[in-house]
Amino acid sequence: DVKVTQSSRYLVKRTGEKVFLECVQDMDHENMFWYRQDPGLGLRLIYFSYDVKMKEKGDIPEGYSVSREKKERFSLILESASTNQTSMYLCASSLPPRASERETQYFGPGTRLLVL
Amino acid sequence: AQKVTQAQTEISVVEKEDVTLDCVYETRDTTYYLFWYKQPPSGELVFLIRRNSFDEQNEISGRYSWNFQKSTSSFNFTITASQVVDSAVYFCALNTGFQKLVFGTGTRLLVSP
Protein backbone atom coordinates (compact mmCIF):
# COMPACT_ATOMS: atom_id res chain seq x y z
CA ASP A 1 0.00 0.00 0.00
CA VAL A 2 1.19 3.50 -0.84
CA LYS A 3 2.45 5.42 2.16
CA VAL A 4 3.65 9.00 2.45
CA THR A 5 4.09 10.41 5.92
CA GLN A 6 4.77 13.90 7.17
CA SER A 7 6.43 14.63 10.48
CA SER A 8 3.75 16.89 11.94
CA ARG A 9 0.06 17.47 11.33
CA TYR A 10 0.10 20.87 13.05
CA LEU A 11 2.92 23.30 13.73
CA VAL A 12 2.99 26.73 15.34
CA LYS A 13 6.12 28.81 14.85
CA ARG A 14 7.19 32.38 15.38
CA THR A 15 8.28 34.85 12.72
CA GLY A 16 11.97 34.48 11.97
CA GLU A 17 12.26 30.89 13.16
CA LYS A 18 13.84 28.23 10.97
CA VAL A 19 11.27 25.55 10.21
CA PHE A 20 11.79 22.01 8.97
CA LEU A 21 8.98 19.98 7.44
CA GLU A 22 9.84 16.34 6.89
CA CYS A 23 8.34 13.92 4.41
CA VAL A 24 9.04 10.20 4.13
CA GLN A 25 7.80 7.68 1.58
CA ASP A 26 8.21 3.94 1.77
CA MET A 27 7.45 3.10 -1.86
CA ASP A 28 10.96 3.52 -3.29
CA HIS A 29 9.69 6.43 -5.37
CA GLU A 30 12.30 8.60 -7.04
CA ASN A 31 10.24 11.76 -7.43
CA MET A 32 9.14 13.82 -4.48
CA PHE A 33 7.26 17.12 -4.31
CA TRP A 34 6.32 19.88 -1.90
CA TYR A 35 3.13 21.89 -2.40
CA ARG A 36 1.37 24.52 -0.42
CA GLN A 37 -2.39 24.79 -0.37
CA ASP A 38 -4.22 28.04 0.22
CA PRO A 39 -7.96 28.78 -0.01
CA GLY A 40 -8.98 29.82 -3.49
CA LEU A 41 -5.56 29.05 -4.93
CA GLY A 42 -5.53 25.27 -5.00
CA LEU A 43 -2.18 23.54 -4.67
CA ARG A 44 0.98 25.26 -5.85
CA LEU A 45 4.31 23.53 -6.36
CA ILE A 46 7.20 24.81 -4.25
CA TYR A 47 10.04 22.39 -5.06
CA PHE A 48 10.48 18.91 -6.41
CA SER A 49 13.26 16.36 -6.61
CA TYR A 50 13.99 13.65 -9.18
CA ASP A 51 16.66 11.88 -7.19
CA VAL A 52 18.87 12.08 -4.15
CA LYS A 53 20.60 15.46 -3.90
CA MET A 54 18.66 16.70 -6.95
CA LYS A 55 16.18 19.54 -6.66
CA GLU A 56 14.20 21.75 -8.99
CA LYS A 57 12.28 24.93 -8.30
CA GLY A 58 8.56 24.84 -8.70
CA ASP A 59 6.24 27.77 -9.20
CA ILE A 60 6.69 29.47 -5.83
CA PRO A 61 10.16 28.64 -4.41
CA GLU A 62 10.86 32.03 -2.84
CA GLY A 63 11.44 31.80 0.89
CA TYR A 64 11.91 28.03 0.82
CA SER A 65 14.70 25.53 0.35
CA VAL A 66 14.76 21.72 0.27
CA SER A 67 17.04 18.86 1.11
CA ARG A 68 17.10 15.30 -0.19
CA GLU A 69 19.93 13.33 1.34
CA LYS A 70 18.18 9.97 1.17
CA LYS A 71 15.80 8.62 -1.43
CA GLU A 72 12.92 8.18 0.98
CA ARG A 73 13.13 11.58 2.69
CA PHE A 74 12.46 15.06 1.35
CA SER A 75 12.65 18.05 3.66
CA LEU A 76 11.19 21.50 3.17
CA ILE A 77 12.99 24.31 4.97
CA LEU A 78 11.71 27.75 5.79
CA GLU A 79 14.91 29.63 6.53
CA SER A 80 13.15 32.50 8.30
CA ALA A 81 9.45 31.90 8.67
CA SER A 82 7.08 34.74 7.86
CA THR A 83 3.36 35.14 8.47
CA ASN A 84 2.60 34.79 4.75
CA GLN A 85 3.96 31.27 4.92
CA THR A 86 1.06 30.22 7.11
CA SER A 87 -0.49 27.50 5.02
CA MET A 88 -1.16 23.80 4.53
CA TYR A 89 1.91 21.99 3.20
CA LEU A 90 1.52 18.75 1.30
CA CYS A 91 4.22 16.33 0.27
CA ALA A 92 3.84 13.87 -2.60
CA SER A 93 5.85 11.20 -4.37
CA SER A 94 5.69 9.41 -7.69
CA LEU A 95 7.45 6.78 -9.75
CA PRO A 96 10.25 7.67 -12.19
CA PRO A 97 9.55 8.45 -15.88
CA ARG A 98 10.32 4.92 -17.06
CA ALA A 99 7.64 3.33 -14.89
CA SER A 100 4.02 2.82 -15.78
CA GLU A 101 1.56 4.97 -13.86
CA ARG A 102 4.51 7.29 -13.34
CA GLU A 103 2.45 10.45 -13.51
CA THR A 104 0.35 9.60 -10.49
CA GLN A 105 1.41 11.43 -7.34
CA TYR A 106 0.60 10.08 -3.91
CA PHE A 107 0.16 12.55 -1.10
CA GLY A 108 0.88 12.66 2.58
CA PRO A 109 -1.62 13.87 5.20
CA GLY A 110 -0.37 17.46 5.15
CA THR A 111 1.09 19.81 7.75
CA ARG A 112 -0.88 22.87 8.82
CA LEU A 113 1.68 25.52 9.67
CA LEU A 114 0.79 28.68 11.56
CA VAL A 115 3.42 31.41 11.73
CA LEU A 116 2.76 34.02 14.41
CA ALA B 1 0.54 27.41 -20.57
CA GLN B 2 -1.29 24.75 -18.64
CA LYS B 3 -4.35 25.63 -16.65
CA VAL B 4 -7.16 23.83 -14.88
CA THR B 5 -10.44 25.55 -14.09
CA GLN B 6 -12.98 24.31 -11.59
CA ALA B 7 -15.66 26.97 -11.77
CA GLN B 8 -17.81 25.51 -9.01
CA THR B 9 -16.45 26.69 -5.70
CA GLU B 10 -18.98 24.88 -3.54
CA ILE B 11 -21.88 22.54 -4.20
CA SER B 12 -24.49 21.47 -1.67
CA VAL B 13 -26.72 18.47 -2.23
CA VAL B 14 -28.94 16.23 -0.20
CA GLU B 15 -28.03 12.60 0.22
CA LYS B 16 -28.95 10.35 -2.72
CA GLU B 17 -28.84 13.17 -5.22
CA ASP B 18 -26.52 12.88 -8.20
CA VAL B 19 -23.89 15.57 -8.54
CA THR B 20 -21.42 16.51 -11.27
CA LEU B 21 -18.19 18.35 -10.66
CA ASP B 22 -16.85 20.23 -13.65
CA CYS B 23 -13.25 20.46 -14.80
CA VAL B 24 -11.98 22.34 -17.83
CA TYR B 25 -8.32 22.26 -18.77
CA GLU B 26 -6.00 24.09 -21.13
CA THR B 27 -2.84 22.71 -22.68
CA ARG B 28 -1.10 22.78 -26.04
CA ASP B 29 0.47 19.39 -25.51
CA THR B 30 -0.98 16.40 -27.32
CA THR B 31 0.07 13.97 -24.60
CA TYR B 32 -1.15 14.73 -21.14
CA TYR B 33 -2.78 13.15 -18.11
CA LEU B 34 -5.76 14.22 -16.08
CA PHE B 35 -6.48 13.35 -12.48
CA TRP B 36 -9.11 13.69 -9.81
CA TYR B 37 -8.21 13.77 -6.14
CA LYS B 38 -10.45 13.83 -3.08
CA GLN B 39 -9.49 15.77 0.05
CA PRO B 40 -11.64 14.82 3.05
CA PRO B 41 -11.61 16.96 6.21
CA SER B 42 -8.57 15.04 7.45
CA GLY B 43 -6.53 16.83 4.79
CA GLU B 44 -4.87 14.04 2.86
CA LEU B 45 -5.34 14.05 -0.92
CA VAL B 46 -6.65 10.71 -2.07
CA PHE B 47 -6.03 9.67 -5.66
CA LEU B 48 -9.25 8.74 -7.49
CA ILE B 49 -8.47 8.40 -11.18
CA ARG B 50 -5.84 8.97 -13.86
CA ARG B 51 -6.73 9.35 -17.53
CA ASN B 52 -4.38 9.87 -20.48
CA SER B 53 -5.17 12.08 -23.45
CA PHE B 54 -5.44 9.17 -25.86
CA ASP B 55 -8.14 7.39 -23.94
CA GLU B 56 -11.50 9.12 -24.17
CA GLN B 57 -13.49 6.21 -22.84
CA ASN B 58 -15.67 7.12 -19.93
CA GLU B 59 -14.96 5.26 -16.73
CA ILE B 60 -17.22 4.04 -13.99
CA SER B 61 -16.15 2.87 -10.57
CA GLY B 62 -19.04 2.10 -8.28
CA ARG B 63 -20.96 5.34 -7.72
CA TYR B 64 -18.23 7.39 -9.41
CA SER B 65 -18.02 8.06 -13.12
CA TRP B 66 -15.85 10.29 -15.25
CA ASN B 67 -16.60 11.88 -18.60
CA PHE B 68 -13.57 12.92 -20.66
CA GLN B 69 -14.24 15.03 -23.76
CA LYS B 70 -11.25 16.36 -25.66
CA SER B 71 -13.49 18.40 -27.95
CA THR B 72 -14.51 20.60 -25.02
CA SER B 73 -11.32 20.08 -22.95
CA SER B 74 -13.38 18.80 -20.07
CA PHE B 75 -12.99 15.99 -17.58
CA ASN B 76 -16.12 15.96 -15.45
CA PHE B 77 -16.75 13.81 -12.40
CA THR B 78 -20.18 12.52 -11.41
CA ILE B 79 -21.16 10.97 -8.10
CA THR B 80 -24.37 8.99 -8.29
CA ALA B 81 -26.59 8.66 -5.21
CA SER B 82 -24.31 10.86 -3.11
CA GLN B 83 -23.60 10.00 0.52
CA VAL B 84 -22.50 12.08 3.50
CA VAL B 85 -19.06 10.43 3.29
CA ASP B 86 -18.63 12.03 -0.13
CA SER B 87 -18.36 15.44 1.53
CA ALA B 88 -14.88 16.70 0.69
CA VAL B 89 -12.96 19.04 -1.54
CA TYR B 90 -12.33 17.58 -4.97
CA PHE B 91 -9.41 18.63 -7.12
CA CYS B 92 -8.90 18.16 -10.82
CA ALA B 93 -5.27 18.19 -12.00
CA LEU B 94 -3.29 18.13 -15.25
CA ASN B 95 0.15 16.64 -15.93
CA THR B 96 1.90 17.31 -19.22
CA GLY B 97 4.88 15.06 -18.81
CA PHE B 98 7.37 16.90 -16.66
CA GLN B 99 6.22 15.17 -13.53
CA LYS B 100 4.49 18.31 -12.34
CA LEU B 101 0.80 18.58 -11.61
CA VAL B 102 -1.23 21.72 -12.24
CA PHE B 103 -4.25 21.81 -9.96
CA GLY B 104 -7.59 23.51 -10.17
CA THR B 105 -8.77 25.51 -7.20
CA GLY B 106 -11.02 22.71 -6.02
CA THR B 107 -14.75 22.21 -5.53
CA ARG B 108 -16.11 21.74 -2.03
CA LEU B 109 -18.95 19.22 -1.97
CA LEU B 110 -21.32 19.21 0.99
CA VAL B 111 -23.70 16.29 1.22
CA SER B 112 -26.31 16.66 3.90
CA PRO B 113 -28.44 13.83 5.32
PDB file of C-alpha atoms in Angstrom:
ATOM      1  CA  ASP A   1       0.000   0.000   0.000  1.00  0.00           C
ATOM      2  CA  VAL A   2       1.186   3.501  -0.838  1.00  0.00           C
ATOM      3  CA  LYS A   3       2.447   5.421   2.162  1.00  0.00           C
ATOM      4  CA  VAL A   4       3.653   9.002   2.450  1.00  0.00           C
ATOM      5  CA  THR A   5       4.089  10.408   5.922  1.00  0.00           C
ATOM      6  CA  GLN A   6       4.772  13.905   7.172  1.00  0.00           C
ATOM      7  CA  SER A   7       6.429  14.626  10.484  1.00  0.00           C
ATOM      8  CA  SER A   8       3.750  16.886  11.936  1.00  0.00           C
ATOM      9  CA  ARG A   9       0.063  17.466  11.330  1.00  0.00           C
ATOM     10  CA  TYR A  10       0.098  20.867  13.047  1.00  0.00           C
ATOM     11  CA  LEU A  11       2.920  23.301  13.732  1.00  0.00           C
ATOM     12  CA  VAL A  12       2.989  26.731  15.339  1.00  0.00           C
ATOM     13  CA  LYS A  13       6.122  28.810  14.854  1.00  0.00           C
ATOM     14  CA  ARG A  14       7.192  32.377  15.381  1.00  0.00           C
ATOM     15  CA  THR A  15       8.282  34.846  12.716  1.00  0.00           C
ATOM     16  CA  GLY A  16      11.968  34.479  11.973  1.00  0.00           C
ATOM     17  CA  GLU A  17      12.264  30.888  13.160  1.00  0.00           C
ATOM     18  CA  LYS A  18      13.837  28.231  10.967  1.00  0.00           C
ATOM     19  CA  VAL A  19      11.272  25.551  10.213  1.00  0.00           C
ATOM     20  CA  PHE A  20      11.793  22.015   8.972  1.00  0.00           C
ATOM     21  CA  LEU A  21       8.982  19.977   7.441  1.00  0.00           C
ATOM     22  CA  GLU A  22       9.837  16.339   6.893  1.00  0.00           C
ATOM     23  CA  CYS A  23       8.337  13.924   4.412  1.00  0.00           C
ATOM     24  CA  VAL A  24       9.039  10.200   4.131  1.00  0.00           C
ATOM     25  CA  GLN A  25       7.795   7.681   1.583  1.00  0.00           C
ATOM     26  CA  ASP A  26       8.213   3.937   1.770  1.00  0.00           C
ATOM     27  CA  MET A  27       7.453   3.101  -1.861  1.00  0.00           C
ATOM     28  CA  ASP A  28      10.963   3.515  -3.290  1.00  0.00           C
ATOM     29  CA  HIS A  29       9.687   6.432  -5.370  1.00  0.00           C
ATOM     30  CA  GLU A  30      12.301   8.595  -7.040  1.00  0.00           C
ATOM     31  CA  ASN A  31      10.240  11.759  -7.431  1.00  0.00           C
ATOM     32  CA  MET A  32       9.145  13.823  -4.483  1.00  0.00           C
ATOM     33  CA  PHE A  33       7.260  17.116  -4.313  1.00  0.00           C
ATOM     34  CA  TRP A  34       6.320  19.875  -1.901  1.00  0.00           C
ATOM     35  CA  TYR A  35       3.133  21.885  -2.398  1.00  0.00           C
ATOM     36  CA  ARG A  36       1.374  24.520  -0.420  1.00  0.00           C
ATOM     37  CA  GLN A  37      -2.393  24.791  -0.370  1.00  0.00           C
ATOM     38  CA  ASP A  38      -4.221  28.043   0.220  1.00  0.00           C
ATOM     39  CA  PRO A  39      -7.957  28.778  -0.006  1.00  0.00           C
ATOM     40  CA  GLY A  40      -8.984  29.824  -3.487  1.00  0.00           C
ATOM     41  CA  LEU A  41      -5.562  29.049  -4.935  1.00  0.00           C
ATOM     42  CA  GLY A  42      -5.534  25.272  -5.003  1.00  0.00           C
ATOM     43  CA  LEU A  43      -2.179  23.543  -4.674  1.00  0.00           C
ATOM     44  CA  ARG A  44       0.980  25.261  -5.854  1.00  0.00           C
ATOM     45  CA  LEU A  45       4.305  23.530  -6.360  1.00  0.00           C
ATOM     46  CA  ILE A  46       7.196  24.810  -4.253  1.00  0.00           C
ATOM     47  CA  TYR A  47      10.040  22.388  -5.062  1.00  0.00           C
ATOM     48  CA  PHE A  48      10.481  18.911  -6.411  1.00  0.00           C
ATOM     49  CA  SER A  49      13.255  16.358  -6.612  1.00  0.00           C
ATOM     50  CA  TYR A  50      13.990  13.650  -9.180  1.00  0.00           C
ATOM     51  CA  ASP A  51      16.656  11.884  -7.191  1.00  0.00           C
ATOM     52  CA  VAL A  52      18.868  12.079  -4.146  1.00  0.00           C
ATOM     53  CA  LYS A  53      20.602  15.458  -3.899  1.00  0.00           C
ATOM     54  CA  MET A  54      18.664  16.701  -6.949  1.00  0.00           C
ATOM     55  CA  LYS A  55      16.180  19.545  -6.656  1.00  0.00           C
ATOM     56  CA  GLU A  56      14.199  21.749  -8.993  1.00  0.00           C
ATOM     57  CA  LYS A  57      12.280  24.928  -8.302  1.00  0.00           C
ATOM     58  CA  GLY A  58       8.564  24.836  -8.704  1.00  0.00           C
ATOM     59  CA  ASP A  59       6.238  27.767  -9.201  1.00  0.00           C
ATOM     60  CA  ILE A  60       6.685  29.473  -5.825  1.00  0.00           C
ATOM     61  CA  PRO A  61      10.158  28.641  -4.414  1.00  0.00           C
ATOM     62  CA  GLU A  62      10.859  32.030  -2.836  1.00  0.00           C
ATOM     63  CA  GLY A  63      11.438  31.803   0.890  1.00  0.00           C
ATOM     64  CA  TYR A  64      11.910  28.028   0.820  1.00  0.00           C
ATOM     65  CA  SER A  65      14.697  25.528   0.349  1.00  0.00           C
ATOM     66  CA  VAL A  66      14.760  21.724   0.272  1.00  0.00           C
ATOM     67  CA  SER A  67      17.035  18.864   1.106  1.00  0.00           C
ATOM     68  CA  ARG A  68      17.098  15.301  -0.194  1.00  0.00           C
ATOM     69  CA  GLU A  69      19.935  13.327   1.340  1.00  0.00           C
ATOM     70  CA  LYS A  70      18.175   9.972   1.173  1.00  0.00           C
ATOM     71  CA  LYS A  71      15.795   8.624  -1.430  1.00  0.00           C
ATOM     72  CA  GLU A  72      12.916   8.182   0.976  1.00  0.00           C
ATOM     73  CA  ARG A  73      13.128  11.575   2.690  1.00  0.00           C
ATOM     74  CA  PHE A  74      12.455  15.060   1.345  1.00  0.00           C
ATOM     75  CA  SER A  75      12.646  18.046   3.663  1.00  0.00           C
ATOM     76  CA  LEU A  76      11.188  21.504   3.171  1.00  0.00           C
ATOM     77  CA  ILE A  77      12.992  24.306   4.975  1.00  0.00           C
ATOM     78  CA  LEU A  78      11.708  27.745   5.788  1.00  0.00           C
ATOM     79  CA  GLU A  79      14.915  29.633   6.528  1.00  0.00           C
ATOM     80  CA  SER A  80      13.148  32.497   8.301  1.00  0.00           C
ATOM     81  CA  ALA A  81       9.453  31.902   8.674  1.00  0.00           C
ATOM     82  CA  SER A  82       7.075  34.737   7.864  1.00  0.00           C
ATOM     83  CA  THR A  83       3.361  35.137   8.469  1.00  0.00           C
ATOM     84  CA  ASN A  84       2.604  34.794   4.746  1.00  0.00           C
ATOM     85  CA  GLN A  85       3.964  31.269   4.922  1.00  0.00           C
ATOM     86  CA  THR A  86       1.064  30.219   7.107  1.00  0.00           C
ATOM     87  CA  SER A  87      -0.487  27.497   5.017  1.00  0.00           C
ATOM     88  CA  MET A  88      -1.163  23.805   4.528  1.00  0.00           C
ATOM     89  CA  TYR A  89       1.914  21.988   3.199  1.00  0.00           C
ATOM     90  CA  LEU A  90       1.524  18.750   1.296  1.00  0.00           C
ATOM     91  CA  CYS A  91       4.222  16.328   0.272  1.00  0.00           C
ATOM     92  CA  ALA A  92       3.845  13.868  -2.597  1.00  0.00           C
ATOM     93  CA  SER A  93       5.855  11.204  -4.371  1.00  0.00           C
ATOM     94  CA  SER A  94       5.690   9.406  -7.689  1.00  0.00           C
ATOM     95  CA  LEU A  95       7.450   6.781  -9.751  1.00  0.00           C
ATOM     96  CA  PRO A  96      10.254   7.669 -12.187  1.00  0.00           C
ATOM     97  CA  PRO A  97       9.553   8.451 -15.878  1.00  0.00           C
ATOM     98  CA  ARG A  98      10.318   4.921 -17.059  1.00  0.00           C
ATOM     99  CA  ALA A  99       7.643   3.330 -14.890  1.00  0.00           C
ATOM    100  CA  SER A 100       4.021   2.818 -15.785  1.00  0.00           C
ATOM    101  CA  GLU A 101       1.564   4.971 -13.855  1.00  0.00           C
ATOM    102  CA  ARG A 102       4.512   7.294 -13.339  1.00  0.00           C
ATOM    103  CA  GLU A 103       2.453  10.449 -13.505  1.00  0.00           C
ATOM    104  CA  THR A 104       0.351   9.603 -10.488  1.00  0.00           C
ATOM    105  CA  GLN A 105       1.406  11.426  -7.345  1.00  0.00           C
ATOM    106  CA  TYR A 106       0.595  10.084  -3.911  1.00  0.00           C
ATOM    107  CA  PHE A 107       0.155  12.548  -1.104  1.00  0.00           C
ATOM    108  CA  GLY A 108       0.877  12.662   2.582  1.00  0.00           C
ATOM    109  CA  PRO A 109      -1.622  13.873   5.204  1.00  0.00           C
ATOM    110  CA  GLY A 110      -0.373  17.460   5.155  1.00  0.00           C
ATOM    111  CA  THR A 111       1.095  19.814   7.752  1.00  0.00           C
ATOM    112  CA  ARG A 112      -0.885  22.868   8.823  1.00  0.00           C
ATOM    113  CA  LEU A 113       1.678  25.524   9.674  1.00  0.00           C
ATOM    114  CA  LEU A 114       0.788  28.680  11.561  1.00  0.00           C
ATOM    115  CA  VAL A 115       3.421  31.407  11.732  1.00  0.00           C
ATOM    116  CA  LEU A 116       2.762  34.020  14.414  1.00  0.00           C
TER     117      LEU A 116
ATOM    118  CA  ALA B   1       0.541  27.412 -20.568  1.00  0.00           C
ATOM    119  CA  GLN B   2      -1.293  24.745 -18.644  1.00  0.00           C
ATOM    120  CA  LYS B   3      -4.347  25.625 -16.650  1.00  0.00           C
ATOM    121  CA  VAL B   4      -7.157  23.826 -14.882  1.00  0.00           C
ATOM    122  CA  THR B   5     -10.442  25.548 -14.094  1.00  0.00           C
ATOM    123  CA  GLN B   6     -12.981  24.314 -11.588  1.00  0.00           C
ATOM    124  CA  ALA B   7     -15.657  26.968 -11.767  1.00  0.00           C
ATOM    125  CA  GLN B   8     -17.807  25.508  -9.010  1.00  0.00           C
ATOM    126  CA  THR B   9     -16.446  26.687  -5.699  1.00  0.00           C
ATOM    127  CA  GLU B  10     -18.977  24.877  -3.543  1.00  0.00           C
ATOM    128  CA  ILE B  11     -21.882  22.536  -4.201  1.00  0.00           C
ATOM    129  CA  SER B  12     -24.486  21.470  -1.665  1.00  0.00           C
ATOM    130  CA  VAL B  13     -26.717  18.469  -2.229  1.00  0.00           C
ATOM    131  CA  VAL B  14     -28.944  16.227  -0.198  1.00  0.00           C
ATOM    132  CA  GLU B  15     -28.029  12.595   0.217  1.00  0.00           C
ATOM    133  CA  LYS B  16     -28.946  10.351  -2.719  1.00  0.00           C
ATOM    134  CA  GLU B  17     -28.842  13.174  -5.220  1.00  0.00           C
ATOM    135  CA  ASP B  18     -26.518  12.877  -8.195  1.00  0.00           C
ATOM    136  CA  VAL B  19     -23.887  15.567  -8.538  1.00  0.00           C
ATOM    137  CA  THR B  20     -21.422  16.508 -11.275  1.00  0.00           C
ATOM    138  CA  LEU B  21     -18.192  18.346 -10.659  1.00  0.00           C
ATOM    139  CA  ASP B  22     -16.854  20.230 -13.647  1.00  0.00           C
ATOM    140  CA  CYS B  23     -13.253  20.459 -14.796  1.00  0.00           C
ATOM    141  CA  VAL B  24     -11.981  22.343 -17.825  1.00  0.00           C
ATOM    142  CA  TYR B  25      -8.323  22.257 -18.770  1.00  0.00           C
ATOM    143  CA  GLU B  26      -5.995  24.091 -21.126  1.00  0.00           C
ATOM    144  CA  THR B  27      -2.837  22.712 -22.685  1.00  0.00           C
ATOM    145  CA  ARG B  28      -1.102  22.784 -26.036  1.00  0.00           C
ATOM    146  CA  ASP B  29       0.466  19.392 -25.507  1.00  0.00           C
ATOM    147  CA  THR B  30      -0.980  16.403 -27.323  1.00  0.00           C
ATOM    148  CA  THR B  31       0.069  13.975 -24.602  1.00  0.00           C
ATOM    149  CA  TYR B  32      -1.152  14.729 -21.136  1.00  0.00           C
ATOM    150  CA  TYR B  33      -2.781  13.153 -18.114  1.00  0.00           C
ATOM    151  CA  LEU B  34      -5.763  14.216 -16.082  1.00  0.00           C
ATOM    152  CA  PHE B  35      -6.485  13.351 -12.483  1.00  0.00           C
ATOM    153  CA  TRP B  36      -9.112  13.691  -9.806  1.00  0.00           C
ATOM    154  CA  TYR B  37      -8.214  13.766  -6.142  1.00  0.00           C
ATOM    155  CA  LYS B  38     -10.446  13.833  -3.081  1.00  0.00           C
ATOM    156  CA  GLN B  39      -9.486  15.769   0.050  1.00  0.00           C
ATOM    157  CA  PRO B  40     -11.637  14.816   3.049  1.00  0.00           C
ATOM    158  CA  PRO B  41     -11.612  16.959   6.206  1.00  0.00           C
ATOM    159  CA  SER B  42      -8.572  15.035   7.455  1.00  0.00           C
ATOM    160  CA  GLY B  43      -6.527  16.828   4.793  1.00  0.00           C
ATOM    161  CA  GLU B  44      -4.871  14.038   2.856  1.00  0.00           C
ATOM    162  CA  LEU B  45      -5.338  14.048  -0.924  1.00  0.00           C
ATOM    163  CA  VAL B  46      -6.652  10.709  -2.073  1.00  0.00           C
ATOM    164  CA  PHE B  47      -6.033   9.671  -5.663  1.00  0.00           C
ATOM    165  CA  LEU B  48      -9.246   8.740  -7.487  1.00  0.00           C
ATOM    166  CA  ILE B  49      -8.469   8.402 -11.180  1.00  0.00           C
ATOM    167  CA  ARG B  50      -5.842   8.975 -13.863  1.00  0.00           C
ATOM    168  CA  ARG B  51      -6.732   9.350 -17.535  1.00  0.00           C
ATOM    169  CA  ASN B  52      -4.385   9.872 -20.479  1.00  0.00           C
ATOM    170  CA  SER B  53      -5.169  12.079 -23.447  1.00  0.00           C
ATOM    171  CA  PHE B  54      -5.442   9.172 -25.860  1.00  0.00           C
ATOM    172  CA  ASP B  55      -8.144   7.391 -23.939  1.00  0.00           C
ATOM    173  CA  GLU B  56     -11.499   9.116 -24.172  1.00  0.00           C
ATOM    174  CA  GLN B  57     -13.493   6.215 -22.843  1.00  0.00           C
ATOM    175  CA  ASN B  58     -15.665   7.117 -19.933  1.00  0.00           C
ATOM    176  CA  GLU B  59     -14.959   5.263 -16.733  1.00  0.00           C
ATOM    177  CA  ILE B  60     -17.220   4.040 -13.989  1.00  0.00           C
ATOM    178  CA  SER B  61     -16.146   2.873 -10.572  1.00  0.00           C
ATOM    179  CA  GLY B  62     -19.040   2.102  -8.285  1.00  0.00           C
ATOM    180  CA  ARG B  63     -20.958   5.343  -7.720  1.00  0.00           C
ATOM    181  CA  TYR B  64     -18.229   7.389  -9.405  1.00  0.00           C
ATOM    182  CA  SER B  65     -18.022   8.064 -13.118  1.00  0.00           C
ATOM    183  CA  TRP B  66     -15.852  10.295 -15.250  1.00  0.00           C
ATOM    184  CA  ASN B  67     -16.599  11.878 -18.602  1.00  0.00           C
ATOM    185  CA  PHE B  68     -13.572  12.922 -20.659  1.00  0.00           C
ATOM    186  CA  GLN B  69     -14.244  15.028 -23.757  1.00  0.00           C
ATOM    187  CA  LYS B  70     -11.246  16.364 -25.662  1.00  0.00           C
ATOM    188  CA  SER B  71     -13.487  18.400 -27.951  1.00  0.00           C
ATOM    189  CA  THR B  72     -14.511  20.599 -25.023  1.00  0.00           C
ATOM    190  CA  SER B  73     -11.322  20.084 -22.948  1.00  0.00           C
ATOM    191  CA  SER B  74     -13.376  18.802 -20.073  1.00  0.00           C
ATOM    192  CA  PHE B  75     -12.988  15.991 -17.577  1.00  0.00           C
ATOM    193  CA  ASN B  76     -16.119  15.962 -15.448  1.00  0.00           C
ATOM    194  CA  PHE B  77     -16.752  13.810 -12.402  1.00  0.00           C
ATOM    195  CA  THR B  78     -20.179  12.515 -11.410  1.00  0.00           C
ATOM    196  CA  ILE B  79     -21.157  10.974  -8.104  1.00  0.00           C
ATOM    197  CA  THR B  80     -24.372   8.986  -8.286  1.00  0.00           C
ATOM    198  CA  ALA B  81     -26.589   8.663  -5.210  1.00  0.00           C
ATOM    199  CA  SER B  82     -24.314  10.857  -3.108  1.00  0.00           C
ATOM    200  CA  GLN B  83     -23.599   9.998   0.516  1.00  0.00           C
ATOM    201  CA  VAL B  84     -22.496  12.076   3.496  1.00  0.00           C
ATOM    202  CA  VAL B  85     -19.060  10.430   3.286  1.00  0.00           C
ATOM    203  CA  ASP B  86     -18.628  12.029  -0.132  1.00  0.00           C
ATOM    204  CA  SER B  87     -18.365  15.438   1.531  1.00  0.00           C
ATOM    205  CA  ALA B  88     -14.879  16.696   0.689  1.00  0.00           C
ATOM    206  CA  VAL B  89     -12.957  19.038  -1.538  1.00  0.00           C
ATOM    207  CA  TYR B  90     -12.335  17.575  -4.968  1.00  0.00           C
ATOM    208  CA  PHE B  91      -9.415  18.630  -7.120  1.00  0.00           C
ATOM    209  CA  CYS B  92      -8.903  18.155 -10.818  1.00  0.00           C
ATOM    210  CA  ALA B  93      -5.272  18.189 -12.000  1.00  0.00           C
ATOM    211  CA  LEU B  94      -3.292  18.131 -15.252  1.00  0.00           C
ATOM    212  CA  ASN B  95       0.146  16.639 -15.933  1.00  0.00           C
ATOM    213  CA  THR B  96       1.903  17.310 -19.223  1.00  0.00           C
ATOM    214  CA  GLY B  97       4.880  15.064 -18.806  1.00  0.00           C
ATOM    215  CA  PHE B  98       7.366  16.899 -16.661  1.00  0.00           C
ATOM    216  CA  GLN B  99       6.218  15.168 -13.529  1.00  0.00           C
ATOM    217  CA  LYS B 100       4.489  18.311 -12.345  1.00  0.00           C
ATOM    218  CA  LEU B 101       0.803  18.579 -11.610  1.00  0.00           C
ATOM    219  CA  VAL B 102      -1.230  21.723 -12.238  1.00  0.00           C
ATOM    220  CA  PHE B 103      -4.249  21.809  -9.963  1.00  0.00           C
ATOM    221  CA  GLY B 104      -7.588  23.514 -10.174  1.00  0.00           C
ATOM    222  CA  THR B 105      -8.766  25.513  -7.196  1.00  0.00           C
ATOM    223  CA  GLY B 106     -11.025  22.706  -6.018  1.00  0.00           C
ATOM    224  CA  THR B 107     -14.754  22.210  -5.529  1.00  0.00           C
ATOM    225  CA  ARG B 108     -16.113  21.745  -2.027  1.00  0.00           C
ATOM    226  CA  LEU B 109     -18.952  19.224  -1.971  1.00  0.00           C
ATOM    227  CA  LEU B 110     -21.317  19.210   0.989  1.00  0.00           C
ATOM    228  CA  VAL B 111     -23.703  16.286   1.218  1.00  0.00           C
ATOM    229  CA  SER B 112     -26.313  16.663   3.900  1.00  0.00           C
ATOM    230  CA  PRO B 113     -28.443  13.832   5.320  1.00  0.00           C
TER     231      PRO B 113
END
